[in-house]
Amino acid sequence: MASQGAVVVIEDDADVRNLLVAVLQQSGFDVSTASTGHEGVDLVREVGPDVVTLDVGLPDIDGHEVLRQIRAATDCYVIMLTARAEETDTLMALQIGADDYLTKPFRPRELRARVAALLRRPRAQRTAPRPDVAQSESTVPLSKRAILHHDGLVLDANARVVTLEGDMLTLTRSEFELLHDLMRSAGAVRTKAELVRVVRGGGQPTDSYVSDFDQRAIEVHIGNLRRKLEEDSKNPRWIMTVRGVGYRLTPVAEGE
Ligand code: CA
């Protein structure tokens, strides 16, 4: 089987670590493991993985600090492993830039479903996008490029680059997917449940289970995105809240 990409598992509990490794390897990923936070950060810098699974409770440094250090080095897809009772920890991890979470104890079936969702995602770039990379791709015919524009925001889906009035934004995988989905929807309202499925990877059944907490996770991702866009909360220029439903792109006023 061709490799589906590289995964780094950071987990101090050997049973959980072995389960993660077994399921990920069966799915075709190259897996490396670390049992402490420091080791994990070093391994992520060395491997440059597509996906990281990160335990919140590690013996040396706090999982949130590990996440901060990983985020400083890469925009790869990060799944936090948290205990069921630690919802505030999970929300904090999402604020720091985790893409998704899995609560322990989880069943292998649950983990396989999450891994299957990962496989449906577009392959992550190995390195963070840079403006000069985006320019070097301008040899690709324009018709083949998926470039979306909206009021100063430009999203290039192929290069996975977003600029705001010419300045590059550094977005996590999930922030990029959410913004891409809203821009593609061109002002149509997207429900939080729909956006959960966007973050989990497209092509999931539209009736797949979405919890209240999954929807709160979307609120956190959108909050992060708005902070990076420096949105005016009273008068959002790009992302509007549709109360009780979800989000939509702010329409551009006539004549602008
Ligand atoms: Ca642990």
mmCIF file of N, CA and C in Angstrom, residues 136-216:
data_model
loop_
_atom_site.group_PDB
_atom_site.id
_atom_site.type_symbol
_atom_site.label_atom_id
_atom_site.label_comp_id
_atom_site.label_asym_id
_atom_site.label_seq_id
_atom_site.Cartn_x
_atom_site.Cartn_y
_atom_site.Cartn_z
ATOM 1 N N SER A 136 5.324 30.791 -7.750
ATOM 2 C CA SER A 136 5.964 29.872 -8.686
ATOM 3 C C SER A 136 4.942 28.930 -9.315
ATOM 4 N N GLU A 137 3.771 28.807 -8.691
ATOM 5 C CA GLU A 137 2.742 27.942 -9.249
ATOM 6 C C GLU A 137 1.873 28.660 -10.281
ATOM 7 N N SER A 138 2.210 29.912 -10.530
ATOM 8 C CA SER A 138 1.387 30.664 -11.474
ATOM 9 C C SER A 138 1.563 30.150 -12.902
ATOM 10 N N THR A 139 2.482 29.180 -13.087
ATOM 11 C CA THR A 139 2.598 28.556 -14.401
ATOM 12 C C THR A 139 1.436 27.583 -14.648
ATOM 13 N N VAL A 140 0.734 27.184 -13.573
ATOM 14 C CA VAL A 140 -0.458 26.335 -13.735
ATOM 15 C C VAL A 140 -1.520 27.183 -14.454
ATOM 16 N N PRO A 141 -2.164 26.631 -15.502
ATOM 17 C CA PRO A 141 -3.169 27.439 -16.191
ATOM 18 C C PRO A 141 -4.218 27.968 -15.219
ATOM 19 N N LEU A 142 -4.612 29.208 -15.418
ATOM 20 C CA LEU A 142 -5.551 29.842 -14.492
ATOM 21 C C LEU A 142 -6.838 29.059 -14.331
ATOM 22 N N SER A 143 -7.290 28.442 -15.442
ATOM 23 C CA SER A 143 -8.560 27.723 -15.392
ATOM 24 C C SER A 143 -8.492 26.515 -14.452
ATOM 25 N N LYS A 144 -7.272 26.021 -14.225
ATOM 26 C CA LYS A 144 -7.114 24.839 -13.366
ATOM 27 C C LYS A 144 -6.976 25.240 -11.904
ATOM 28 N N ARG A 145 -6.840 26.517 -11.629
ATOM 29 C CA ARG A 145 -6.600 26.945 -10.259
ATOM 30 C C ARG A 145 -7.909 27.354 -9.623
ATOM 31 N N ALA A 146 -8.034 26.983 -8.365
ATOM 32 C CA ALA A 146 -9.246 27.339 -7.647
ATOM 33 C C ALA A 146 -8.926 28.524 -6.760
ATOM 34 N N ILE A 147 -9.104 29.722 -7.304
ATOM 35 C CA ILE A 147 -8.796 30.925 -6.535
ATOM 36 C C ILE A 147 -10.098 31.664 -6.242
ATOM 37 N N LEU A 148 -10.358 31.877 -4.975
ATOM 38 C CA LEU A 148 -11.583 32.545 -4.558
ATOM 39 C C LEU A 148 -11.226 33.918 -4.003
ATOM 40 N N HIS A 149 -12.040 34.894 -4.359
ATOM 41 C CA HIS A 149 -11.819 36.264 -3.890
ATOM 42 C C HIS A 149 -13.036 36.720 -3.108
ATOM 43 N N HIS A 150 -12.805 37.475 -2.037
ATOM 44 C CA HIS A 150 -13.928 38.102 -1.349
ATOM 45 C C HIS A 150 -13.426 39.281 -0.530
ATOM 46 N N ASP A 151 -13.737 40.478 -0.977
ATOM 47 C CA ASP A 151 -13.466 41.702 -0.232
ATOM 48 C C ASP A 151 -12.051 41.746 0.377
ATOM 49 N N GLY A 152 -11.046 41.626 -0.475
ATOM 50 C CA GLY A 152 -9.659 41.734 -0.009
ATOM 51 C C GLY A 152 -9.032 40.405 0.395
ATOM 52 N N LEU A 153 -9.878 39.383 0.572
ATOM 53 C CA LEU A 153 -9.379 38.044 0.903
ATOM 54 C C LEU A 153 -9.203 37.261 -0.384
ATOM 55 N N VAL A 154 -8.066 36.584 -0.512
ATOM 56 C CA VAL A 154 -7.844 35.722 -1.669
ATOM 57 C C VAL A 154 -7.422 34.353 -1.156
ATOM 58 N N LEU A 155 -8.162 33.322 -1.585
ATOM 59 C CA LEU A 155 -7.844 31.959 -1.150
ATOM 60 C C LEU A 155 -7.513 31.129 -2.378
ATOM 61 N N ASP A 156 -6.292 30.576 -2.379
ATOM 62 C CA ASP A 156 -5.863 29.709 -3.469
ATOM 63 C C ASP A 156 -5.924 28.273 -2.946
ATOM 64 N N ALA A 157 -6.935 27.527 -3.412
ATOM 65 C CA ALA A 157 -7.189 26.196 -2.858
ATOM 66 C C ALA A 157 -6.088 25.205 -3.231
ATOM 67 N N ASN A 158 -5.480 25.379 -4.402
ATOM 68 C CA ASN A 158 -4.425 24.436 -4.809
ATOM 69 C C ASN A 158 -3.149 24.661 -4.006
ATOM 70 N N ALA A 159 -2.760 25.916 -3.897
ATOM 71 C CA ALA A 159 -1.529 26.227 -3.148
ATOM 72 C C ALA A 159 -1.783 26.236 -1.649
ATOM 73 N N ARG A 160 -3.076 26.219 -1.259
ATOM 74 C CA ARG A 160 -3.482 26.308 0.153
ATOM 75 C C ARG A 160 -2.883 27.557 0.807
ATOM 76 N N VAL A 161 -3.058 28.665 0.130
ATOM 77 C CA VAL A 161 -2.545 29.938 0.620
ATOM 78 C C VAL A 161 -3.706 30.920 0.720
ATOM 79 N N VAL A 162 -3.745 31.667 1.815
ATOM 80 C CA VAL A 162 -4.749 32.717 1.973
ATOM 81 C C VAL A 162 -4.024 34.030 2.199
ATOM 82 N N THR A 163 -4.410 35.061 1.438
ATOM 83 C CA THR A 163 -3.850 36.380 1.701
ATOM 84 C C THR A 163 -4.982 37.354 1.988
ATOM 85 N N LEU A 164 -4.679 38.327 2.841
ATOM 86 C CA LEU A 164 -5.626 39.388 3.148
ATOM 87 C C LEU A 164 -4.960 40.698 2.760
ATOM 88 N N GLU A 165 -5.507 41.345 1.751
ATOM 89 C CA GLU A 165 -4.906 42.550 1.193
ATOM 90 C C GLU A 165 -3.403 42.354 0.964
ATOM 91 N N GLY A 166 -3.074 41.180 0.401
ATOM 92 C CA GLY A 166 -1.690 40.900 0.019
ATOM 93 C C GLY A 166 -0.838 40.268 1.110
ATOM 94 N N ASP A 167 -1.300 40.331 2.371
ATOM 95 C CA ASP A 167 -0.509 39.733 3.454
ATOM 96 C C ASP A 167 -0.948 38.291 3.679
ATOM 97 N N MET A 168 0.035 37.376 3.795
ATOM 98 C CA MET A 168 -0.256 35.968 4.044
ATOM 99 C C MET A 168 -0.842 35.763 5.427
ATOM 100 N N LEU A 169 -1.866 34.932 5.504
ATOM 101 C CA LEU A 169 -2.394 34.528 6.807
ATOM 102 C C LEU A 169 -1.877 33.128 7.108
ATOM 103 N N THR A 170 -1.481 32.903 8.357
ATOM 104 C CA THR A 170 -1.065 31.557 8.753
ATOM 105 C C THR A 170 -2.253 30.875 9.409
ATOM 106 N N LEU A 171 -2.851 29.949 8.682
ATOM 107 C CA LEU A 171 -4.051 29.274 9.184
ATOM 108 C C LEU A 171 -3.747 27.813 9.458
ATOM 109 N N THR A 172 -4.430 27.242 10.448
ATOM 110 C CA THR A 172 -4.338 25.795 10.663
ATOM 111 C C THR A 172 -5.178 25.115 9.579
ATOM 112 N N ARG A 173 -5.020 23.781 9.480
ATOM 113 C CA ARG A 173 -5.816 22.995 8.510
ATOM 114 C C ARG A 173 -7.310 23.287 8.653
ATOM 115 N N SER A 174 -7.797 23.231 9.885
ATOM 116 C CA SER A 174 -9.245 23.364 10.075
ATOM 117 C C SER A 174 -9.700 24.782 9.752
ATOM 118 N N GLU A 175 -8.906 25.791 10.122
ATOM 119 C CA GLU A 175 -9.289 27.169 9.784
ATOM 120 C C GLU A 175 -9.331 27.344 8.264
ATOM 121 N N PHE A 176 -8.343 26.759 7.594
ATOM 122 C CA PHE A 176 -8.326 26.853 6.132
ATOM 123 C C PHE A 176 -9.565 26.182 5.525
ATOM 124 N N GLU A 177 -9.877 24.976 5.993
ATOM 125 C CA GLU A 177 -11.030 24.241 5.443
ATOM 126 C C GLU A 177 -12.330 25.012 5.674
ATOM 127 N N LEU A 178 -12.463 25.609 6.859
ATOM 128 C CA LEU A 178 -13.692 26.355 7.164
ATOM 129 C C LEU A 178 -13.815 27.587 6.276
ATOM 130 N N LEU A 179 -12.726 28.328 6.145
ATOM 131 C CA LEU A 179 -12.764 29.532 5.311
ATOM 132 C C LEU A 179 -13.031 29.154 3.848
ATOM 133 N N HIS A 180 -12.378 28.085 3.399
ATOM 134 C CA HIS A 180 -12.586 27.617 2.024
ATOM 135 C C HIS A 180 -14.056 27.270 1.796
ATOM 136 N N ASP A 181 -14.634 26.555 2.750
ATOM 137 C CA ASP A 181 -16.031 26.147 2.621
ATOM 138 C C ASP A 181 -16.963 27.366 2.583
ATOM 139 N N LEU A 182 -16.713 28.350 3.464
ATOM 140 C CA LEU A 182 -17.577 29.542 3.490
ATOM 141 C C LEU A 182 -17.423 30.339 2.195
ATOM 142 N N MET A 183 -16.193 30.460 1.697
ATOM 143 C CA MET A 183 -15.977 31.234 0.463
ATOM 144 C C MET A 183 -16.597 30.520 -0.739
ATOM 145 N N ARG A 184 -16.459 29.188 -0.762
ATOM 146 C CA ARG A 184 -17.060 28.399 -1.841
ATOM 147 C C ARG A 184 -18.579 28.492 -1.820
ATOM 148 N N SER A 185 -19.135 28.629 -0.614
ATOM 149 C CA SER A 185 -20.590 28.671 -0.485
ATOM 150 C C SER A 185 -21.148 30.042 -0.869
ATOM 151 N N ALA A 186 -20.259 31.016 -1.079
ATOM 152 C CA ALA A 186 -20.611 32.320 -1.652
ATOM 153 C C ALA A 186 -21.825 32.969 -0.998
ATOM 154 N N GLY A 187 -21.846 32.999 0.335
ATOM 155 C CA GLY A 187 -22.909 33.721 1.020
ATOM 156 C C GLY A 187 -24.050 32.842 1.509
ATOM 157 N N ALA A 188 -24.095 31.576 1.059
ATOM 158 C CA ALA A 188 -25.120 30.663 1.574
ATOM 159 C C ALA A 188 -24.793 30.322 3.024
ATOM 160 N N VAL A 189 -25.828 30.125 3.849
ATOM 161 C CA VAL A 189 -25.604 29.806 5.256
ATOM 162 C C VAL A 189 -25.115 28.366 5.381
ATOM 163 N N ARG A 190 -24.070 28.183 6.201
ATOM 164 C CA ARG A 190 -23.564 26.844 6.493
ATOM 165 C C ARG A 190 -23.849 26.548 7.961
ATOM 166 N N THR A 191 -24.524 25.452 8.231
ATOM 167 C CA THR A 191 -24.836 25.126 9.626
ATOM 168 C C THR A 191 -23.582 24.625 10.327
ATOM 169 N N LYS A 192 -23.615 24.719 11.665
ATOM 170 C CA LYS A 192 -22.446 24.235 12.419
ATOM 171 C C LYS A 192 -22.238 22.749 12.176
ATOM 172 N N ALA A 193 -23.312 21.985 12.062
ATOM 173 C CA ALA A 193 -23.169 20.536 11.813
ATOM 174 C C ALA A 193 -22.480 20.296 10.468
ATOM 175 N N GLU A 194 -22.854 21.089 9.456
ATOM 176 C CA GLU A 194 -22.189 20.947 8.153
ATOM 177 C C GLU A 194 -20.705 21.278 8.273
ATOM 178 N N LEU A 195 -20.410 22.306 9.067
ATOM 179 C CA LEU A 195 -19.008 22.724 9.210
ATOM 180 C C LEU A 195 -18.189 21.700 10.003
ATOM 181 N N VAL A 196 -18.826 21.009 10.943
ATOM 182 C CA VAL A 196 -18.131 19.918 11.650
ATOM 183 C C VAL A 196 -17.669 18.885 10.629
ATOM 184 N N ARG A 197 -18.543 18.554 9.680
ATOM 185 C CA ARG A 197 -18.191 17.536 8.670
ATOM 186 C C ARG A 197 -17.107 18.056 7.727
ATOM 187 N N VAL A 198 -17.093 19.363 7.503
ATOM 188 C CA VAL A 198 -16.026 19.957 6.677
ATOM 189 C C VAL A 198 -14.673 19.764 7.363
ATOM 190 N N VAL A 199 -14.634 20.047 8.676
ATOM 191 C CA VAL A 199 -13.377 19.929 9.413
ATOM 192 C C VAL A 199 -12.930 18.470 9.490
ATOM 193 N N ARG A 200 -13.909 17.560 9.616
ATOM 194 C CA ARG A 200 -13.576 16.123 9.724
ATOM 195 C C ARG A 200 -13.209 15.511 8.380
ATOM 196 N N GLY A 201 -13.312 16.274 7.301
ATOM 197 C CA GLY A 201 -13.004 15.729 5.976
ATOM 198 C C GLY A 201 -14.282 15.565 5.189
ATOM 199 N N GLY A 202 -14.270 16.075 3.965
ATOM 200 C CA GLY A 202 -15.474 16.039 3.136
ATOM 201 C C GLY A 202 -15.902 14.617 2.844
ATOM 202 N N GLY A 203 -17.091 14.452 2.294
ATOM 203 C CA GLY A 203 -17.540 13.140 1.846
ATOM 204 C C GLY A 203 -18.094 12.270 2.951
ATOM 205 N N GLN A 204 -18.226 12.858 4.171
ATOM 206 C CA GLN A 204 -18.834 12.064 5.232
ATOM 207 C C GLN A 204 -20.330 12.053 5.047
ATOM 208 N N PRO A 205 -21.002 10.991 5.509
ATOM 209 C CA PRO A 205 -22.453 10.965 5.377
ATOM 210 C C PRO A 205 -23.070 12.193 6.049
ATOM 211 N N THR A 206 -24.079 12.787 5.423
ATOM 212 C CA THR A 206 -24.653 14.013 5.980
ATOM 213 C C THR A 206 -25.426 13.728 7.257
ATOM 214 N N ASP A 207 -25.683 12.434 7.564
ATOM 215 C CA ASP A 207 -26.374 12.133 8.819
ATOM 216 C C ASP A 207 -25.402 11.617 9.890
ATOM 217 N N SER A 208 -24.063 11.743 9.635
ATOM 218 C CA SER A 208 -23.113 11.275 10.642
ATOM 219 C C SER A 208 -23.293 12.097 11.922
ATOM 220 N N TYR A 209 -23.048 11.446 13.071
ATOM 221 C CA TYR A 209 -23.374 12.048 14.362
ATOM 222 C C TYR A 209 -22.502 13.260 14.669
ATOM 223 N N VAL A 210 -23.138 14.344 15.072
ATOM 224 C CA VAL A 210 -22.440 15.568 15.464
ATOM 225 C C VAL A 210 -22.938 15.958 16.850
ATOM 226 N N SER A 211 -22.018 16.023 17.821
ATOM 227 C CA SER A 211 -22.443 16.361 19.190
ATOM 228 C C SER A 211 -22.491 17.876 19.383
ATOM 229 N N ASP A 212 -23.117 18.292 20.503
ATOM 230 C CA ASP A 212 -23.130 19.721 20.847
ATOM 231 C C ASP A 212 -21.703 20.234 21.002
ATOM 232 N N PHE A 213 -20.866 19.367 21.576
ATOM 233 C CA PHE A 213 -19.490 19.805 21.811
ATOM 234 C C PHE A 213 -18.738 19.985 20.488
ATOM 235 N N ASP A 214 -19.025 19.107 19.508
ATOM 236 C CA ASP A 214 -18.433 19.263 18.170
ATOM 237 C C ASP A 214 -18.790 20.643 17.615
ATOM 238 N N GLN A 215 -20.054 21.052 17.858
ATOM 239 C CA GLN A 215 -20.499 22.354 17.339
ATOM 240 C C GLN A 215 -19.810 23.502 18.078
ATOM 241 N N ARG A 216 -19.581 23.305 19.388
ATOM 242 C CA ARG A 216 -18.831 24.344 20.131
ATOM 243 C C ARG A 216 -17.403 24.442 19.611
#
